[in-house]
Short mmCIF file of N, CA and C in Angstrom, two decimals:
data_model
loop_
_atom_site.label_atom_id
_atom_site.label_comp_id
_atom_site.label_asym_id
_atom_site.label_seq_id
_atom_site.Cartn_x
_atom_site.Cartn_y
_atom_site.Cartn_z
N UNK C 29 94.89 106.19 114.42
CA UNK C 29 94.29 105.62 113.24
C UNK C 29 95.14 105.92 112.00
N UNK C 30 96.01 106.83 111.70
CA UNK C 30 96.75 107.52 110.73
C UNK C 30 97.66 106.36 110.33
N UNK C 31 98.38 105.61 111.04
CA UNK C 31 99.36 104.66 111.06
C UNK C 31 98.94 103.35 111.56
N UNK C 32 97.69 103.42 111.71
CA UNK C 32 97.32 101.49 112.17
C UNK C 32 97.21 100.89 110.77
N UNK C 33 97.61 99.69 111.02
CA UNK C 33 97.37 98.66 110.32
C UNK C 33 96.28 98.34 109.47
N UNK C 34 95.88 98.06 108.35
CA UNK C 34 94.58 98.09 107.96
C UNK C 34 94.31 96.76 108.16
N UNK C 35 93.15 96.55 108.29
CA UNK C 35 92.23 95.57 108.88
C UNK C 35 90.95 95.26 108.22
N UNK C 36 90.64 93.78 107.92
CA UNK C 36 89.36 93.49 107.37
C UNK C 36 88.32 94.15 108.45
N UNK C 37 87.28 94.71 107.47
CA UNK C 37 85.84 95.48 108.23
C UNK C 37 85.07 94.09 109.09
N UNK C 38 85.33 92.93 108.52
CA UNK C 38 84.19 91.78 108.80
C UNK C 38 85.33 91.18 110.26
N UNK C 39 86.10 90.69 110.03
CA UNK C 39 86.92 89.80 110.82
C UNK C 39 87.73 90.53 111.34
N UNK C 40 88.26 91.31 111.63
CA UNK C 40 89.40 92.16 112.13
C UNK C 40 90.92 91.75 111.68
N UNK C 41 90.72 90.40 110.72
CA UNK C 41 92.27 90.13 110.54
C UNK C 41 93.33 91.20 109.77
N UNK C 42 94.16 91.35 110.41
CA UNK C 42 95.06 92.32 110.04
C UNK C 42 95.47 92.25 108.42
N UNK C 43 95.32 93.13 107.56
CA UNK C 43 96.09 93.16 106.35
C UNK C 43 97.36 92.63 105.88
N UNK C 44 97.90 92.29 105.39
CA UNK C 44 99.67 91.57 105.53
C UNK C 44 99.86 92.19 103.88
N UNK C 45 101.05 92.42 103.89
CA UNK C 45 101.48 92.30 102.40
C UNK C 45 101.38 91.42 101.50
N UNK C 46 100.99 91.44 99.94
CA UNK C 46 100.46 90.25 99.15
C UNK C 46 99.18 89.69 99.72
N UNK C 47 98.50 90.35 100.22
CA UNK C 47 97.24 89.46 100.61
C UNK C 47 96.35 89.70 99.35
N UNK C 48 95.44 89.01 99.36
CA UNK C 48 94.60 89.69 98.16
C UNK C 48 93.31 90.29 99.19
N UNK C 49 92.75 91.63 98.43
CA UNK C 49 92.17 91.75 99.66
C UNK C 49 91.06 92.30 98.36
N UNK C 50 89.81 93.06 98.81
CA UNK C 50 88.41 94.00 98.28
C UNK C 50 88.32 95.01 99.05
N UNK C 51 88.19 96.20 98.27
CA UNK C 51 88.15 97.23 98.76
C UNK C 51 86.82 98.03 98.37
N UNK C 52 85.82 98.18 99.74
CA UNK C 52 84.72 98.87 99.08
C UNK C 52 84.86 100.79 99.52
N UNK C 53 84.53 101.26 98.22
CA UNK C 53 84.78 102.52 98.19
C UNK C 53 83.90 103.37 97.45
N UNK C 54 84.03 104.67 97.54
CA UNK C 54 83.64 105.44 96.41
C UNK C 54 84.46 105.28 95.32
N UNK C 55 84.05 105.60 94.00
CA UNK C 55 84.73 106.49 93.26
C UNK C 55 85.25 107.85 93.28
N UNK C 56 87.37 108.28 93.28
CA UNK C 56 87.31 109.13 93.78
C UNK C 56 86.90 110.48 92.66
N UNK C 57 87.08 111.76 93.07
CA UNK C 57 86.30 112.51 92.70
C UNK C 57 87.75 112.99 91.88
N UNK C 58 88.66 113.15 92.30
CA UNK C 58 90.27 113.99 92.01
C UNK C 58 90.26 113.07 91.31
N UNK C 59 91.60 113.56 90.54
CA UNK C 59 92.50 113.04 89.49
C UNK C 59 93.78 113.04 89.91
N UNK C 60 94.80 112.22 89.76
CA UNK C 60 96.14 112.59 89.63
C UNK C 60 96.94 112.42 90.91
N UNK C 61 96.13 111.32 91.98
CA UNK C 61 96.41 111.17 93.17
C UNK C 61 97.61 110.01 92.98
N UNK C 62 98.81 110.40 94.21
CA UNK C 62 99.85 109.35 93.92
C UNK C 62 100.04 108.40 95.28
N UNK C 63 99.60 108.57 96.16
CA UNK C 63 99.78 108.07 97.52
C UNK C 63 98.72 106.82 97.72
N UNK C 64 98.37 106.02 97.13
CA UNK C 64 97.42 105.07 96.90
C UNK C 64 96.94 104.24 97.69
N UNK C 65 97.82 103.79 98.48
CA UNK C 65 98.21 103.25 99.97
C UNK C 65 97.19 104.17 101.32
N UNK C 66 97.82 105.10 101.48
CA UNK C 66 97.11 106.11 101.83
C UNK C 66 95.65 106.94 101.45
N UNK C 67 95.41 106.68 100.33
CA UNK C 67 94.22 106.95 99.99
C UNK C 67 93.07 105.59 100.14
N UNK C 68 93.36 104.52 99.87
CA UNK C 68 92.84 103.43 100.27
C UNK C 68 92.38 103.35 101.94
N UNK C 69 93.70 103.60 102.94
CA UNK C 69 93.36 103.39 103.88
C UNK C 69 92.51 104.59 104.64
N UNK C 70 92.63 105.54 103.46
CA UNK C 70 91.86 106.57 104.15
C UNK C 70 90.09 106.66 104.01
N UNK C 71 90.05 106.40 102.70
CA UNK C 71 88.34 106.06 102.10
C UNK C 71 88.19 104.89 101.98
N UNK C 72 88.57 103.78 102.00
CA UNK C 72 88.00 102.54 101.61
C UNK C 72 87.94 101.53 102.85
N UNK C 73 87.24 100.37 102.89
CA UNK C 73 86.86 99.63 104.04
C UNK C 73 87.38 98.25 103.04
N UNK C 74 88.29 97.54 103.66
CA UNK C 74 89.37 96.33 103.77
C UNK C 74 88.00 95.46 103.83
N UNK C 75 88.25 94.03 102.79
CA UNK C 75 87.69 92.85 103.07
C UNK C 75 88.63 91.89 102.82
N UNK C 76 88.97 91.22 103.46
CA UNK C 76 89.60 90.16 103.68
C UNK C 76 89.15 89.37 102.50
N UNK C 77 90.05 88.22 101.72
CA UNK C 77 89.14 87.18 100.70
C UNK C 77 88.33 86.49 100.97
N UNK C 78 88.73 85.73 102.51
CA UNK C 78 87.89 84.41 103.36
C UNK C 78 86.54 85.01 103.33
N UNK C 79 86.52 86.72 104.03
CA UNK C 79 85.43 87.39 104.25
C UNK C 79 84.18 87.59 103.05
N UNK C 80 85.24 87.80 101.64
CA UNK C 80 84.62 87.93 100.51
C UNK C 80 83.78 87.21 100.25
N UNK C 81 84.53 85.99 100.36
CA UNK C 81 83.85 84.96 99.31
C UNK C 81 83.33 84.36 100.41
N UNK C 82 83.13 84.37 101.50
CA UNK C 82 82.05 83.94 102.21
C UNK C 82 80.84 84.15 102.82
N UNK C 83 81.11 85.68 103.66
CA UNK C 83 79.98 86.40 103.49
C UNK C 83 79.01 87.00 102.61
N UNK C 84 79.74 87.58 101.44
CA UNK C 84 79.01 88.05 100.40
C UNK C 84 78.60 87.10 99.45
N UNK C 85 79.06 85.99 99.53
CA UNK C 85 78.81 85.67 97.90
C UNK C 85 77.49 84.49 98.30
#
């Protein structure tokens, strides 16, 4: 899981670079974090746009 691919929570489609994507998360608690990439894929759950704006809205 450390190195997979991130992936929409709804559809499983794989993340790609330039995608536009939603990220549901906490607010984090730290300050001053630089690895962003990594922190995303670590706390936050990937939505795809198709997923966005279709399921949710």
């Amino acid at each position: 899981m450390l190195w997979d691919k991130p992936k929409c929570t709804y559809c499983q489609k794989e993340i790609k670079s330039d995608d536009v994507v939603y990220v549901k998360m906490r607010y984090p608690k730290r300050k001053g974090f630089t690895e962003i990439k990594a922190y995303l894929r670590n706390e936050g759950k990937f939505i795809c746009e198709k997923c966005f704006n279709g399921n949710l809205m």
